[in-house]
Tab-separated table of C-alpha atoms in Angstrom:
chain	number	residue	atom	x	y	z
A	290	UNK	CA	-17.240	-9.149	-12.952
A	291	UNK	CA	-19.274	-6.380	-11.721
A	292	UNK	CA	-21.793	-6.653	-14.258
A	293	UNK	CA	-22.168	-10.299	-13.248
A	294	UNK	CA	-23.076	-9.806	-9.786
A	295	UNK	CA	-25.235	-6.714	-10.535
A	296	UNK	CA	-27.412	-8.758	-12.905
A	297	UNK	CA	-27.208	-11.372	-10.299
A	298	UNK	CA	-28.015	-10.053	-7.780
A	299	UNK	CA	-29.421	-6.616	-8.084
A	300	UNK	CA	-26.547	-4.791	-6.290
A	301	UNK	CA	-25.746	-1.564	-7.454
A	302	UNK	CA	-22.649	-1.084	-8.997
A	303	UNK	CA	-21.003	1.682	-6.634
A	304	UNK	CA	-21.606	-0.421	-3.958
A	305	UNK	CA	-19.777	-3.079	-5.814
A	306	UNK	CA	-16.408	-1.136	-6.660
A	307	UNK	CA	-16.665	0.186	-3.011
A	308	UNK	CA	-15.924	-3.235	-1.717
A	309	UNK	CA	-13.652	-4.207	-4.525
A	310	UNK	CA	-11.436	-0.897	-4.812
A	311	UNK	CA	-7.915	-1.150	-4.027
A	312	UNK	CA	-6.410	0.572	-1.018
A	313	UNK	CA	-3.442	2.041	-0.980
A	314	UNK	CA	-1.074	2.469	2.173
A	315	UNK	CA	1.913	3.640	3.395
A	316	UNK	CA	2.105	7.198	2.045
A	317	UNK	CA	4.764	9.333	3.367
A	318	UNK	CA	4.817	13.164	2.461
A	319	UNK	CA	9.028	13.106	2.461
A	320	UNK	CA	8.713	10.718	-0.453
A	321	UNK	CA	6.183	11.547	-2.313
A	322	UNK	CA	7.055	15.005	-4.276
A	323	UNK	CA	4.123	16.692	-5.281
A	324	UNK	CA	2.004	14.721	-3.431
A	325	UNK	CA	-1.492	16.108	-1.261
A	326	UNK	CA	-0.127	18.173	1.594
A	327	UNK	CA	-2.304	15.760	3.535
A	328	UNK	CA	-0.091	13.073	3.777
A	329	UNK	CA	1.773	12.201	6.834
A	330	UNK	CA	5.289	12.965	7.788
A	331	UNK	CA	7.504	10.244	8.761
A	332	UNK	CA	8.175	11.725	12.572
A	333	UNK	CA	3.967	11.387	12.764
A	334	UNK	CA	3.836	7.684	12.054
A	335	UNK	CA	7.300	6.376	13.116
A	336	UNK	CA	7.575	4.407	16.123
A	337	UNK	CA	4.158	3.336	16.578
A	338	UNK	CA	4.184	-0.473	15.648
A	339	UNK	CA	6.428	-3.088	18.167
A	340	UNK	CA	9.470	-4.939	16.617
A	341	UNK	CA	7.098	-7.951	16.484
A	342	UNK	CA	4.148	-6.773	14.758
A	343	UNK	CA	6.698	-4.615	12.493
A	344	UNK	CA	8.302	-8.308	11.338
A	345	UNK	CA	5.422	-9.724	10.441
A	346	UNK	CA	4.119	-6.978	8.734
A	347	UNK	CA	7.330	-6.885	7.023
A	348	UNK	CA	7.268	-10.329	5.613
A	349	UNK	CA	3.740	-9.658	4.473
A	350	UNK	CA	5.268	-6.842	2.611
A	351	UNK	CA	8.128	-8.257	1.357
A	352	UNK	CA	5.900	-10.896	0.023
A	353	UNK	CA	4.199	-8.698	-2.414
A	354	UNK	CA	4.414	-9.057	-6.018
A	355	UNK	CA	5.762	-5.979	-7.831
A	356	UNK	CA	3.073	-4.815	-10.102
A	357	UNK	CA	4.595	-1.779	-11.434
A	358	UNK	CA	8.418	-1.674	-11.605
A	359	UNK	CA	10.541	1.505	-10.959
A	360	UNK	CA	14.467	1.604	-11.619
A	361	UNK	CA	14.718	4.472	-9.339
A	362	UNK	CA	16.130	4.499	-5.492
A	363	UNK	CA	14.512	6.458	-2.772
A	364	UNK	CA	16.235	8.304	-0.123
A	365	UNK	CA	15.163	7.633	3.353
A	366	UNK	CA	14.678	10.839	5.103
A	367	UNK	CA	16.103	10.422	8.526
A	368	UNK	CA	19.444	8.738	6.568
A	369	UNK	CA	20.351	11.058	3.985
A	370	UNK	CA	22.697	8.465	2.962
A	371	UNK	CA	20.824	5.509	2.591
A	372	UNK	CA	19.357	4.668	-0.851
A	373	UNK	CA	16.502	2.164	-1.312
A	374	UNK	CA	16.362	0.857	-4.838
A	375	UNK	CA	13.563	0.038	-6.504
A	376	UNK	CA	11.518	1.946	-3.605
A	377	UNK	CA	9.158	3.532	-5.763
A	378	UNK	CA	8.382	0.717	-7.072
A	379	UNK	CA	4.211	-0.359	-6.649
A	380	UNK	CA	3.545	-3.780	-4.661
A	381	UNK	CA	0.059	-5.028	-4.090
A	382	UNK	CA	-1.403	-8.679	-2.686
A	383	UNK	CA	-4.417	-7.779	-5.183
A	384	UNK	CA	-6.316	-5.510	-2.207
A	385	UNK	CA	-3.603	-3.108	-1.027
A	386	UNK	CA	-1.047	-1.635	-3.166
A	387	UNK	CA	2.125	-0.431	-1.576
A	388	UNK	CA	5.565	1.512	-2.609
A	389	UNK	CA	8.495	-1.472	-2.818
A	390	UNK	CA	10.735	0.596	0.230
A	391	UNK	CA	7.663	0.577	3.185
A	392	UNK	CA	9.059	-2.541	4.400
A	393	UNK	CA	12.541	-0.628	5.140
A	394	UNK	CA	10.343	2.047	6.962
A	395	UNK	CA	8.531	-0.257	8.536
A	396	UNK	CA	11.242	-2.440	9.666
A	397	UNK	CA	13.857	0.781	10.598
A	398	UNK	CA	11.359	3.346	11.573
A	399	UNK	CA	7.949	0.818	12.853
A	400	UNK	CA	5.986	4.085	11.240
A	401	UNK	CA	2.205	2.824	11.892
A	402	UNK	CA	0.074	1.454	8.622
A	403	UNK	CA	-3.895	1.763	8.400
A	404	UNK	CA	-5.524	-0.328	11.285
A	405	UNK	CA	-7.761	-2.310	8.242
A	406	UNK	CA	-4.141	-3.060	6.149
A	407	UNK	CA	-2.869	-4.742	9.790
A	408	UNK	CA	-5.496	-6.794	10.146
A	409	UNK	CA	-5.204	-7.951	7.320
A	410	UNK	CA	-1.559	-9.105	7.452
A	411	UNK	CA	-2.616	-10.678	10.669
A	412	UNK	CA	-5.336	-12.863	9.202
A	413	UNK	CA	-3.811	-13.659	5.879
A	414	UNK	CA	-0.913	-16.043	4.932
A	415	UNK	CA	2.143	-14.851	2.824
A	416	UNK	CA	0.818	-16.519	-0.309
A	417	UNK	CA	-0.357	-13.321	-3.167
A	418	UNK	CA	-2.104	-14.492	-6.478
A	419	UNK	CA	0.804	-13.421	-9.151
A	420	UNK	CA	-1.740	-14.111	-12.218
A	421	UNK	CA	-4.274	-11.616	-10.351
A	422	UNK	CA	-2.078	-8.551	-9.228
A	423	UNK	CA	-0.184	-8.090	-12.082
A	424	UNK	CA	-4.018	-8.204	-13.977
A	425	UNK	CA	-5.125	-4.621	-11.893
A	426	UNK	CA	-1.794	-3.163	-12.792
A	427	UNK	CA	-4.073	-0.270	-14.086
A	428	UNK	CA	-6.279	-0.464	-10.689
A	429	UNK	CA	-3.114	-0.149	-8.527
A	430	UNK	CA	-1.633	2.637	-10.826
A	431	UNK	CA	-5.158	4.416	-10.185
A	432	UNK	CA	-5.564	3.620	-6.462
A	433	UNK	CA	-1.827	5.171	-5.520
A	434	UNK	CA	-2.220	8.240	-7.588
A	435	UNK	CA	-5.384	9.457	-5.818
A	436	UNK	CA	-4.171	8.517	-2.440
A	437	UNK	CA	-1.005	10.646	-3.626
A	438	UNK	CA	-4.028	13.436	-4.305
A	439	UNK	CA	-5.607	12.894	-0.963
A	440	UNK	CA	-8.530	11.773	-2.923
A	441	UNK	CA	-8.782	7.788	-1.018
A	442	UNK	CA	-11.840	6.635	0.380
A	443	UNK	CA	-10.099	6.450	3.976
């Protein structure tokens, strides 16, 4: 696809997989062992979001179609008791990729998600292409280990 619209239209390529790279959000340092030191706590991003922004970004979330499936729980943090299974788990809408339990620290925590990921839960239905998520499975793989590596674009 790149090629097309290179020959095309004479664009260079980096400029190309800038706009077309997938983003990855949500990163918290508590669950992420051996992740960039970079990353955010949980106590820096949680309660930053109102109930009613945090339920729609939830649904958005939930919404997601699991591109790379765990069989692991995760622990949440502030509730050493509480296991979320599957959280590890990688969800993308084929722009963002997520990990499967950010709803739950969205929804119990409202911890704050990248101002350009909001926006576009705001402006987007519910509706993610199956066919073409599960197709970057290698893309979303990439994009969440280098955000994991502090190495993102952001």
């Amino acid at each position: 696809m790149e090629a097309f619209f290179a020959e095309r239209y004479s664009v260079h390529l980096l400029a190309i997989r800038a706009v077309m790279r997938m983003k990855a959000i949500g990163l918290i340092a508590e669950l992420e062992r051996g992740a960039s030191a970079a990353l955010p706590r949980i106590n820096e991003l949680r309660d930053k979001l109102t109930p009613a922004l945090a339920h729609l970004i939830c649904d958005y979330l939930d919404s997601g179609v699991t591109a790379i499936d765990i069989m692991e729980a995760s622990q949440d943090p502030l509730s050493v008791s509480t296991f979320i299974p599957g959280g590890p788990s990688l969800v993308s809408d084929g722009t963002w990729v997520w990990r499967k339990d950010l709803s739950y620290f969205v929804r119990n925590y409202l911890v704050w998600l990248d101002e350009h990921f909001v926006s576009h839960v705001l402006h987007s239905g519910t509706s993610m292409p199956e066919v073409l998520v599960v197709s970057k499975c290698s893309e979303i793989k990439r994009a969440y280990q280098e955000a994991r590596e502090g190495k993102s674009d952001e």
